[in-house]
């Protein structure tokens, strides 16, 4: 008794088509971590890179599924598969990667901490009066 095939969401199929076309059309790619990055900051970064690069965000499970299937044809994608952890995105380009990386880092703004966030580095508070 075979299990019936689930209908694949058209949004996921569209994302797969977009990701595969980016792999075909662009020669270079940056993997970016976007933890604690606001939507306004992402929007301005996308706007500034328009015409020079394509920013692509997506669900990690969908990305991994596509990469596992495409690894059979292109074994070089296996190393990319290991990088798909956390909140990440891709920036595809045919231009200079160093210049692109510098533009992205230039747009990096410090954000205030929010309740429940894990610090990206160790934080030490010296003992003493707190001012309360």
CSV table of N, CA, C and O in Angstrom, one decimal:
chain,number,residue,atom,x,y,z
A,1,UNK,N,0.8,-1.2,0.0
A,1,UNK,CA,0.0,0.0,0.0
A,1,UNK,C,0.9,1.3,0.0
A,1,UNK,O,1.6,1.5,0.9
A,2,UNK,N,0.9,2.0,-1.1
A,2,UNK,CA,1.7,3.2,-1.2
A,2,UNK,C,1.0,4.4,-0.6
A,2,UNK,O,-0.2,4.5,-0.6
A,3,UNK,N,1.9,5.2,0.0
A,3,UNK,CA,1.3,6.4,0.6
A,3,UNK,C,1.1,7.4,-0.5
A,3,UNK,O,1.9,7.5,-1.4
A,4,UNK,N,0.0,8.2,-0.4
A,4,UNK,CA,-0.2,9.2,-1.5
A,4,UNK,C,0.8,10.3,-1.4
A,4,UNK,O,1.3,10.7,-0.4
A,5,UNK,N,1.2,10.8,-2.6
A,5,UNK,CA,2.1,11.9,-2.7
A,5,UNK,C,1.4,13.2,-2.2
A,5,UNK,O,0.3,13.5,-2.6
A,6,UNK,N,2.2,14.0,-1.4
A,6,UNK,CA,1.6,15.3,-0.9
A,6,UNK,C,1.8,16.3,-2.1
A,6,UNK,O,2.8,16.3,-2.8
A,7,UNK,N,0.8,17.2,-2.1
A,7,UNK,CA,0.9,18.3,-3.1
A,7,UNK,C,1.9,19.3,-2.6
A,7,UNK,O,1.9,19.7,-1.5
A,8,UNK,N,2.9,19.7,-3.4
A,8,UNK,CA,4.0,20.6,-3.1
A,8,UNK,C,3.4,22.0,-3.2
A,8,UNK,O,2.8,22.4,-4.2
A,9,UNK,N,3.7,22.8,-2.2
A,9,UNK,CA,3.2,24.2,-2.2
A,9,UNK,C,3.8,24.9,-3.4
A,9,UNK,O,5.0,24.9,-3.6
A,10,UNK,N,3.0,25.7,-4.2
A,10,UNK,CA,3.5,26.4,-5.3
A,10,UNK,C,4.6,27.4,-5.0
A,10,UNK,O,5.5,27.7,-5.8
A,11,UNK,N,4.5,28.0,-3.8
A,11,UNK,CA,5.5,28.9,-3.3
A,11,UNK,C,6.9,28.3,-3.2
A,11,UNK,O,7.9,28.9,-3.5
A,12,UNK,N,6.9,27.0,-2.7
A,12,UNK,CA,8.2,26.3,-2.6
A,12,UNK,C,8.7,26.0,-4.0
A,12,UNK,O,10.0,26.0,-4.2
A,13,UNK,N,7.9,25.6,-4.9
A,13,UNK,CA,8.3,25.4,-6.3
A,13,UNK,C,8.9,26.6,-7.0
A,13,UNK,O,9.9,26.5,-7.7
A,14,UNK,N,8.3,27.8,-6.7
A,14,UNK,CA,8.7,29.0,-7.2
A,14,UNK,C,10.1,29.3,-6.6
A,14,UNK,O,11.0,29.8,-7.3
A,15,UNK,N,10.3,29.1,-5.3
A,15,UNK,CA,11.6,29.4,-4.7
A,15,UNK,C,12.7,28.5,-5.3
A,15,UNK,O,13.8,28.9,-5.5
A,16,UNK,N,12.3,27.2,-5.5
A,16,UNK,CA,13.3,26.3,-6.1
A,16,UNK,C,13.7,26.8,-7.5
A,16,UNK,O,14.9,26.7,-7.8
A,17,UNK,N,12.8,27.2,-8.3
A,17,UNK,CA,13.1,27.7,-9.6
A,17,UNK,C,14.0,28.9,-9.5
A,17,UNK,O,15.0,29.0,-10.3
A,18,UNK,N,13.7,29.8,-8.6
A,18,UNK,CA,14.5,31.0,-8.4
A,18,UNK,C,15.9,30.7,-8.0
A,18,UNK,O,16.9,31.2,-8.5
A,19,UNK,N,16.1,29.8,-7.0
A,19,UNK,CA,17.4,29.4,-6.5
A,19,UNK,C,18.2,28.7,-7.6
A,19,UNK,O,19.4,29.0,-7.7
A,20,UNK,N,17.6,27.8,-8.3
A,20,UNK,CA,18.4,27.1,-9.4
A,20,UNK,C,18.8,28.0,-10.5
A,20,UNK,O,19.8,27.9,-11.0
A,21,UNK,N,17.9,29.0,-10.8
A,21,UNK,CA,18.2,30.0,-11.8
A,21,UNK,C,19.4,30.9,-11.4
A,21,UNK,O,20.2,31.3,-12.2
A,22,UNK,N,19.4,31.2,-10.1
A,22,UNK,CA,20.5,32.0,-9.5
A,22,UNK,C,21.8,31.2,-9.6
A,22,UNK,O,22.9,31.8,-10.0
A,23,UNK,N,21.8,29.9,-9.3
A,23,UNK,CA,23.0,29.1,-9.5
A,23,UNK,C,23.5,29.0,-10.9
A,23,UNK,O,24.7,29.0,-11.2
A,24,UNK,N,22.6,29.1,-11.9
A,24,UNK,CA,22.9,29.0,-13.3
A,24,UNK,C,23.4,30.4,-13.8
A,24,UNK,O,24.4,30.4,-14.6
A,25,UNK,N,22.8,31.5,-13.4
A,25,UNK,CA,23.0,32.8,-14.0
A,25,UNK,C,24.2,33.6,-13.3
A,25,UNK,O,24.7,34.5,-13.9
A,26,UNK,N,24.5,33.2,-12.1
A,26,UNK,CA,25.5,34.0,-11.4
A,26,UNK,C,26.7,33.1,-11.1
A,26,UNK,O,26.6,31.9,-10.8
A,27,UNK,N,27.9,33.7,-11.1
A,27,UNK,CA,29.1,32.9,-11.0
A,27,UNK,C,29.6,33.0,-9.5
A,27,UNK,O,30.4,32.1,-9.1
A,28,UNK,N,29.2,34.0,-8.8
A,28,UNK,CA,29.7,34.2,-7.4
A,28,UNK,C,28.6,34.3,-6.4
A,28,UNK,O,27.5,34.8,-6.8
A,29,UNK,N,28.9,34.0,-5.2
A,29,UNK,CA,27.8,34.0,-4.2
A,29,UNK,C,28.4,34.3,-2.8
A,29,UNK,O,29.5,33.8,-2.5
A,30,UNK,N,27.7,35.0,-2.0
A,30,UNK,CA,28.0,35.2,-0.6
A,30,UNK,C,26.9,34.6,0.3
A,30,UNK,O,25.7,34.7,-0.1
A,31,UNK,N,27.3,33.9,1.3
A,31,UNK,CA,26.3,33.4,2.3
A,31,UNK,C,26.4,34.4,3.5
A,31,UNK,O,27.5,34.7,4.0
A,32,UNK,N,25.2,35.0,3.8
A,32,UNK,CA,25.2,36.0,4.9
A,32,UNK,C,24.4,35.5,6.0
A,32,UNK,O,23.4,34.8,5.8
A,33,UNK,N,24.8,35.9,7.2
A,33,UNK,CA,24.0,35.6,8.4
A,33,UNK,C,23.2,36.8,8.7
A,33,UNK,O,23.7,37.9,8.8
A,34,UNK,N,21.9,36.6,8.9
A,34,UNK,CA,21.0,37.7,9.2
A,34,UNK,C,20.3,37.7,10.5
A,34,UNK,O,19.2,38.2,10.6
A,35,UNK,N,20.9,37.1,11.5
A,35,UNK,CA,20.4,37.1,12.8
A,35,UNK,C,20.4,38.5,13.3
A,35,UNK,O,21.3,39.3,13.1
A,36,UNK,N,19.3,38.9,14.0
A,36,UNK,CA,19.2,40.3,14.6
A,36,UNK,C,19.2,41.4,13.5
A,36,UNK,O,19.7,42.5,13.9
A,37,UNK,N,18.9,41.1,12.3
A,37,UNK,CA,18.9,42.2,11.3
A,37,UNK,C,17.4,42.5,11.0
A,37,UNK,O,16.6,41.7,10.7
A,38,UNK,N,17.1,43.8,11.1
A,38,UNK,CA,15.7,44.2,10.9
A,38,UNK,C,15.3,44.3,9.5
A,38,UNK,O,16.1,44.3,8.5
A,39,UNK,N,14.0,44.3,9.2
A,39,UNK,CA,13.4,44.3,7.9
A,39,UNK,C,13.8,45.6,7.1
A,39,UNK,O,14.0,45.5,5.9
A,40,UNK,N,13.8,46.7,7.8
A,40,UNK,CA,14.2,47.9,7.2
A,40,UNK,C,15.6,47.9,6.7
A,40,UNK,O,15.9,48.4,5.6
A,41,UNK,N,16.5,47.3,7.5
A,41,UNK,CA,17.9,47.3,7.1
A,41,UNK,C,18.1,46.3,5.9
A,41,UNK,O,18.8,46.6,5.0
A,42,UNK,N,17.3,45.2,5.9
A,42,UNK,CA,17.4,44.3,4.8
A,42,UNK,C,16.9,45.0,3.5
A,42,UNK,O,17.4,44.8,2.4
A,43,UNK,N,15.8,45.7,3.7
A,43,UNK,CA,15.2,46.4,2.6
A,43,UNK,C,16.1,47.4,1.9
A,43,UNK,O,16.2,47.5,0.7
A,44,UNK,N,16.8,48.2,2.8
A,44,UNK,CA,17.7,49.2,2.2
A,44,UNK,C,18.9,48.5,1.5
A,44,UNK,O,19.4,49.0,0.5
A,45,UNK,N,19.4,47.4,2.1
A,45,UNK,CA,20.5,46.7,1.5
A,45,UNK,C,20.1,46.1,0.2
A,45,UNK,O,20.8,46.3,-0.8
A,46,UNK,N,18.9,45.5,0.1
A,46,UNK,CA,18.4,45.0,-1.2
A,46,UNK,C,18.3,46.1,-2.2
A,46,UNK,O,18.7,46.0,-3.4
A,47,UNK,N,17.8,47.3,-1.8
A,47,UNK,CA,17.6,48.4,-2.7
A,47,UNK,C,19.0,48.9,-3.3
A,47,UNK,O,19.1,49.2,-4.5
A,48,UNK,N,20.0,49.0,-2.4
A,48,UNK,CA,21.3,49.4,-2.9
A,48,UNK,C,22.0,48.4,-3.8
A,48,UNK,O,22.8,48.8,-4.6
A,49,UNK,N,21.7,47.1,-3.6
A,49,UNK,CA,22.3,46.1,-4.4
A,49,UNK,C,21.6,45.8,-5.7
A,49,UNK,O,22.1,45.0,-6.5
A,50,UNK,N,20.4,46.4,-5.9
A,50,UNK,CA,19.6,46.2,-7.1
A,50,UNK,C,20.4,46.5,-8.3
A,50,UNK,O,21.0,47.5,-8.4
A,51,UNK,N,20.4,45.6,-9.2
A,51,UNK,CA,21.1,45.8,-10.5
A,51,UNK,C,22.5,45.2,-10.5
A,51,UNK,O,23.1,44.9,-11.5
A,52,UNK,N,23.1,45.1,-9.3
A,52,UNK,CA,24.5,44.6,-9.1
A,52,UNK,C,24.5,43.1,-8.6
A,52,UNK,O,25.4,42.4,-8.9
A,53,UNK,N,23.5,42.8,-7.8
A,53,UNK,CA,23.4,41.5,-7.1
A,53,UNK,C,21.9,41.2,-6.8
A,53,UNK,O,21.1,42.0,-6.8
A,54,UNK,N,21.7,39.9,-6.5
A,54,UNK,CA,20.4,39.5,-6.1
A,54,UNK,C,20.5,38.9,-4.7
A,54,UNK,O,21.3,38.0,-4.5
A,55,UNK,N,19.6,39.4,-3.8
A,55,UNK,CA,19.6,38.9,-2.5
A,55,UNK,C,18.4,37.9,-2.4
A,55,UNK,O,17.3,38.1,-2.8
A,56,UNK,N,18.7,36.7,-1.9
A,56,UNK,CA,17.7,35.6,-1.8
A,56,UNK,C,17.7,35.0,-0.4
A,56,UNK,O,18.7,34.5,0.1
A,57,UNK,N,16.6,35.1,0.2
A,57,UNK,CA,16.4,34.6,1.6
A,57,UNK,C,15.4,33.4,1.4
A,57,UNK,O,14.7,33.3,0.4
A,58,UNK,N,15.4,32.5,2.4
A,58,UNK,CA,14.5,31.4,2.2
A,58,UNK,C,14.5,30.5,3.5
A,58,UNK,O,15.3,30.7,4.4
A,59,UNK,N,13.7,29.5,3.4
A,59,UNK,CA,13.6,28.5,4.5
A,59,UNK,C,14.7,27.5,4.4
A,59,UNK,O,15.0,26.9,3.3
A,60,UNK,N,15.4,27.2,5.5
A,60,UNK,CA,16.6,26.3,5.5
A,60,UNK,C,16.2,24.9,5.0
A,60,UNK,O,17.0,24.3,4.3
A,61,UNK,N,15.0,24.4,5.4
A,61,UNK,CA,14.7,23.1,5.1
A,61,UNK,C,14.5,22.9,3.6
A,61,UNK,O,14.9,22.0,2.9
A,62,UNK,N,13.9,23.9,3.0
A,62,UNK,CA,13.7,23.9,1.5
A,62,UNK,C,15.0,24.0,0.8
A,62,UNK,O,15.3,23.3,-0.2
A,63,UNK,N,15.9,24.9,1.3
A,63,UNK,CA,17.2,25.1,0.7
A,63,UNK,C,18.0,23.8,0.8
A,63,UNK,O,18.6,23.3,-0.2
A,64,UNK,N,18.0,23.1,2.0
A,64,UNK,CA,18.7,21.9,2.1
A,64,UNK,C,18.2,20.8,1.2
A,64,UNK,O,19.0,20.0,0.6
A,65,UNK,N,16.9,20.7,1.1
A,65,UNK,CA,16.3,19.7,0.2
A,65,UNK,C,16.7,19.9,-1.3
A,65,UNK,O,17.1,19.0,-2.0
A,66,UNK,N,16.7,21.1,-1.7
A,66,UNK,CA,17.1,21.5,-3.1
A,66,UNK,C,18.6,21.1,-3.3
A,66,UNK,O,19.0,20.5,-4.3
A,67,UNK,N,19.5,21.5,-2.3
A,67,UNK,CA,20.9,21.3,-2.4
A,67,UNK,C,21.2,19.8,-2.4
A,67,UNK,O,22.1,19.4,-3.1
A,68,UNK,N,20.6,19.1,-1.5
A,68,UNK,CA,20.8,17.6,-1.5
A,68,UNK,C,20.5,17.0,-2.9
A,68,UNK,O,21.3,16.1,-3.3
A,69,UNK,N,19.4,17.4,-3.5
A,69,UNK,CA,19.1,16.8,-4.8
A,69,UNK,C,20.1,17.3,-5.9
A,69,UNK,O,20.5,16.5,-6.7
A,70,UNK,N,20.5,18.5,-5.8
A,70,UNK,CA,21.4,19.1,-6.8
A,70,UNK,C,22.9,18.6,-6.6
A,70,UNK,O,23.7,18.7,-7.5
A,71,UNK,N,23.2,18.1,-5.4
A,71,UNK,CA,24.6,17.7,-5.1
A,71,UNK,C,25.0,16.5,-6.0
A,71,UNK,O,26.1,16.3,-6.2
A,72,UNK,N,24.0,15.7,-6.4
A,72,UNK,CA,24.3,14.6,-7.2
A,72,UNK,C,24.9,15.0,-8.6
A,72,UNK,O,25.8,14.4,-9.1
A,73,UNK,N,24.4,16.2,-9.1
A,73,UNK,CA,24.9,16.7,-10.4
A,73,UNK,C,26.2,17.5,-10.2
A,73,UNK,O,27.1,17.5,-11.0
A,74,UNK,N,26.2,18.3,-9.1
A,74,UNK,CA,27.4,19.2,-8.8
A,74,UNK,C,27.8,18.9,-7.4
A,74,UNK,O,27.3,19.5,-6.4
A,75,UNK,N,28.9,18.1,-7.2
A,75,UNK,CA,29.4,17.8,-5.8
A,75,UNK,C,29.9,19.0,-5.1
A,75,UNK,O,30.0,18.9,-3.8
A,76,UNK,N,30.2,20.1,-5.7
A,76,UNK,CA,30.7,21.3,-5.1
A,76,UNK,C,29.7,21.9,-4.1
A,76,UNK,O,30.0,22.6,-3.2
A,77,UNK,N,28.4,21.6,-4.4
A,77,UNK,CA,27.3,22.1,-3.5
A,77,UNK,C,27.3,21.5,-2.1
A,77,UNK,O,26.7,22.0,-1.2
A,78,UNK,N,28.0,20.4,-2.0
A,78,UNK,CA,28.0,19.7,-0.7
A,78,UNK,C,28.6,20.6,0.4
A,78,UNK,O,28.1,20.6,1.5
A,79,UNK,N,29.6,21.3,0.1
A,79,UNK,CA,30.2,22.2,1.1
A,79,UNK,C,29.3,23.3,1.5
A,79,UNK,O,29.3,23.8,2.6
A,80,UNK,N,28.5,23.8,0.5
A,80,UNK,CA,27.5,24.8,0.8
A,80,UNK,C,26.4,24.3,1.7
A,80,UNK,O,25.9,25.0,2.6
A,81,UNK,N,26.1,23.0,1.6
A,81,UNK,CA,25.0,22.4,2.4
A,81,UNK,C,25.4,22.5,3.9
A,81,UNK,O,24.5,22.6,4.7
A,82,UNK,N,26.6,22.4,4.2
A,82,UNK,CA,27.1,22.4,5.6
A,82,UNK,C,26.9,23.8,6.2
A,82,UNK,O,26.9,24.0,7.5
A,83,UNK,N,26.8,24.9,5.4
A,83,UNK,CA,26.7,26.3,5.9
A,83,UNK,C,25.3,26.7,6.2
A,83,UNK,O,25.1,27.7,6.7
A,84,UNK,N,24.3,25.8,5.8
A,84,UNK,CA,22.9,26.2,6.0
A,84,UNK,C,22.5,25.9,7.4
A,84,UNK,O,21.9,24.9,7.8
A,85,UNK,N,22.8,26.8,8.3
A,85,UNK,CA,22.5,26.8,9.7
A,85,UNK,C,22.1,28.2,10.2
A,85,UNK,O,22.7,29.1,9.8
A,86,UNK,N,21.0,28.2,11.0
A,86,UNK,CA,20.6,29.5,11.5
A,86,UNK,C,19.9,30.4,10.4
A,86,UNK,O,19.4,29.9,9.4
A,87,UNK,N,19.8,31.6,10.7
A,87,UNK,CA,19.1,32.6,9.8
A,87,UNK,C,20.1,33.1,8.8
A,87,UNK,O,20.8,34.0,9.0
A,88,UNK,N,20.0,32.5,7.6
A,88,UNK,CA,21.0,32.9,6.5
A,88,UNK,C,20.3,33.3,5.3
A,88,UNK,O,19.1,33.1,5.1
A,89,UNK,N,21.1,33.9,4.4
A,89,UNK,CA,20.6,34.3,3.1
A,89,UNK,C,21.7,34.2,2.1
A,89,UNK,O,22.9,34.0,2.4
A,90,UNK,N,21.4,34.4,0.8
A,90,UNK,CA,22.4,34.3,-0.3
A,90,UNK,C,22.4,35.7,-1.0
A,90,UNK,O,21.4,36.3,-1.2
A,91,UNK,N,23.6,36.1,-1.4
A,91,UNK,CA,23.7,37.2,-2.3
A,91,UNK,C,24.5,36.7,-3.5
A,91,UNK,O,25.6,36.3,-3.4
A,92,UNK,N,23.8,36.7,-4.7
A,92,UNK,CA,24.4,36.2,-5.9
A,92,UNK,C,24.8,37.4,-6.8
A,92,UNK,O,24.1,38.4,-6.8
A,93,UNK,N,26.0,37.3,-7.4
A,93,UNK,CA,26.5,38.4,-8.3
A,93,UNK,C,27.5,37.8,-9.3
A,93,UNK,O,28.0,36.7,-9.2
A,94,UNK,N,27.7,38.6,-10.3
A,94,UNK,CA,28.8,38.3,-11.3
A,94,UNK,C,29.9,39.3,-11.2
A,94,UNK,O,30.9,39.3,-11.9
A,95,UNK,N,29.7,40.3,-10.3
A,95,UNK,CA,30.7,41.3,-10.1
A,95,UNK,C,31.8,40.9,-9.1
A,95,UNK,O,32.0,39.8,-8.8
A,96,UNK,N,32.4,41.9,-8.5
A,96,UNK,CA,33.5,41.7,-7.5
A,96,UNK,C,32.9,41.4,-6.1
A,96,UNK,O,32.1,42.2,-5.6
A,97,UNK,N,33.3,40.3,-5.6
A,97,UNK,CA,32.8,39.8,-4.3
A,97,UNK,C,33.3,40.7,-3.1
A,97,UNK,O,32.6,41.0,-2.2
A,98,UNK,N,34.6,41.2,-3.2
A,98,UNK,CA,35.1,42.0,-2.2
A,98,UNK,C,34.4,43.3,-2.1
A,98,UNK,O,34.0,43.8,-1.0
A,99,UNK,N,34.1,43.9,-3.2
A,99,UNK,CA,33.3,45.2,-3.2
A,99,UNK,C,31.9,45.0,-2.7
A,99,UNK,O,31.4,45.8,-1.9
A,100,UNK,N,31.3,43.8,-3.1
A,100,UNK,CA,30.0,43.5,-2.6
A,100,UNK,C,30.0,43.3,-1.1
A,100,UNK,O,29.1,43.8,-0.3
A,101,UNK,N,31.0,42.5,-0.6
A,101,UNK,CA,31.1,42.3,0.9
A,101,UNK,C,31.2,43.6,1.6
A,101,UNK,O,30.6,43.8,2.7
A,102,UNK,N,32.1,44.5,1.1
A,102,UNK,CA,32.3,45.8,1.8
A,102,UNK,C,31.0,46.6,1.8
A,102,UNK,O,30.7,47.2,2.8
A,103,UNK,N,30.2,46.6,0.7
A,103,UNK,CA,28.9,47.3,0.7
A,103,UNK,C,28.0,46.7,1.8
A,103,UNK,O,27.3,47.5,2.5
A,104,UNK,N,27.9,45.4,1.9
A,104,UNK,CA,27.1,44.8,2.9
A,104,UNK,C,27.5,45.1,4.3
A,104,UNK,O,26.7,45.5,5.2
A,105,UNK,N,28.8,45.0,4.5
A,105,UNK,CA,29.3,45.3,5.9
A,105,UNK,C,29.2,46.8,6.2
A,105,UNK,O,29.0,47.2,7.4
A,106,UNK,N,29.2,47.7,5.2
A,106,UNK,CA,29.0,49.1,5.4
A,106,UNK,C,27.6,49.4,5.9
A,106,UNK,O,27.4,50.3,6.7
A,107,UNK,N,26.7,48.6,5.5
A,107,UNK,CA,25.3,48.7,5.9
A,107,UNK,C,25.0,48.1,7.3
A,107,UNK,O,23.9,48.2,7.8
A,108,UNK,N,26.0,47.5,7.9
A,108,UNK,CA,25.8,46.8,9.1
A,108,UNK,C,25.6,47.8,10.3
A,108,UNK,O,26.5,48.6,10.5
A,109,UNK,N,24.5,47.8,10.9
A,109,UNK,CA,24.2,48.8,12.0
A,109,UNK,C,24.1,48.0,13.3
A,109,UNK,O,23.5,46.9,13.4
A,110,UNK,N,24.7,48.6,14.4
A,110,UNK,CA,24.5,47.9,15.7
A,110,UNK,C,23.1,48.1,16.1
A,110,UNK,O,22.4,49.1,16.0
A,111,UNK,N,22.5,47.0,16.7
A,111,UNK,CA,21.1,47.0,17.2
A,111,UNK,C,21.1,46.8,18.7
A,111,UNK,O,21.9,46.1,19.2
A,112,UNK,N,20.2,47.5,19.3
A,112,UNK,CA,20.1,47.3,20.8
A,112,UNK,C,19.6,45.9,21.1
A,112,UNK,O,18.8,45.3,20.3
A,113,UNK,N,20.0,45.4,22.2
A,113,UNK,CA,19.6,44.0,22.6
A,113,UNK,C,18.1,44.0,23.0
A,113,UNK,O,17.6,45.0,23.5
A,114,UNK,N,17.5,42.9,22.7
A,114,UNK,CA,16.1,42.7,23.1
A,114,UNK,C,16.0,41.6,24.1
A,114,UNK,O,16.9,40.7,24.2
A,115,UNK,N,14.9,41.5,24.8
A,115,UNK,CA,14.7,40.5,25.9
A,115,UNK,C,14.7,39.1,25.3
A,115,UNK,O,14.1,38.9,24.3
A,116,UNK,N,15.5,38.3,25.9
A,116,UNK,CA,15.6,36.9,25.5
A,116,UNK,C,16.6,36.6,24.4
A,116,UNK,O,16.8,35.4,24.1
A,117,UNK,N,17.3,37.6,23.9
A,117,UNK,CA,18.3,37.3,22.9
A,117,UNK,C,19.6,36.8,23.5
A,117,UNK,O,19.9,37.1,24.6
A,118,UNK,N,20.2,35.9,22.7
A,118,UNK,CA,21.5,35.4,23.2
A,118,UNK,C,22.6,36.3,22.6
A,118,UNK,O,22.6,36.6,21.4
A,119,UNK,N,23.5,36.7,23.4
A,119,UNK,CA,24.6,37.6,23.0
A,119,UNK,C,25.5,36.8,22.0
A,119,UNK,O,25.9,35.7,22.2
A,120,UNK,N,26.0,37.5,20.9
A,120,UNK,CA,26.9,36.9,20.0
A,120,UNK,C,28.3,36.7,20.5
A,120,UNK,O,29.1,36.0,20.0
A,121,UNK,N,28.6,37.4,21.6
A,121,UNK,CA,29.9,37.2,22.3
A,121,UNK,C,29.8,37.3,23.8
A,121,UNK,O,28.7,37.7,24.3
A,122,UNK,N,30.8,36.9,24.5
A,122,UNK,CA,30.7,36.9,26.0
A,122,UNK,C,30.6,38.3,26.5
A,122,UNK,O,31.3,39.2,26.0
A,123,UNK,N,29.8,38.5,27.5
A,123,UNK,CA,29.6,39.8,28.1
A,123,UNK,C,29.9,39.7,29.6
A,123,UNK,O,29.4,38.8,30.3
A,124,UNK,N,30.8,40.6,30.1
A,124,UNK,CA,31.2,40.6,31.5
A,124,UNK,C,30.8,41.9,32.1
A,124,UNK,O,31.1,43.0,31.6
A,125,UNK,N,30.1,41.8,33.3
A,125,UNK,CA,29.7,43.0,34.0
A,125,UNK,C,30.5,43.0,35.3
A,125,UNK,O,30.4,42.0,36.1
A,126,UNK,N,31.3,44.0,35.5
A,126,UNK,CA,32.1,44.2,36.7
A,126,UNK,C,31.2,44.4,37.9
A,126,UNK,O,30.2,45.1,37.8
A,127,UNK,N,31.6,43.8,39.1
A,127,UNK,CA,30.8,44.0,40.3
A,127,UNK,C,30.9,45.5,40.7
A,127,UNK,O,32.0,46.1,40.5
A,128,UNK,N,29.8,46.0,41.3
A,128,UNK,CA,29.9,47.3,41.7
A,128,UNK,C,28.4,47.9,41.8
A,128,UNK,O,27.5,47.2,41.5
A,129,UNK,N,28.3,49.2,42.1
A,129,UNK,CA,27.0,49.7,42.2
A,129,UNK,C,26.3,49.8,40.8
A,129,UNK,O,27.0,50.0,39.8
A,130,UNK,N,25.0,49.5,40.8
A,130,UNK,CA,24.3,49.4,39.5
A,130,UNK,C,23.6,50.7,39.2
A,130,UNK,O,23.1,50.9,38.1
A,131,UNK,N,23.5,51.6,40.2
A,131,UNK,CA,22.8,52.9,39.9
A,131,UNK,C,21.3,52.8,40.1
A,131,UNK,O,20.6,53.8,39.8
A,132,UNK,N,20.8,51.7,40.6
A,132,UNK,CA,19.4,51.6,40.8
A,132,UNK,C,19.0,52.0,42.2
A,132,UNK,O,19.5,51.9,43.2
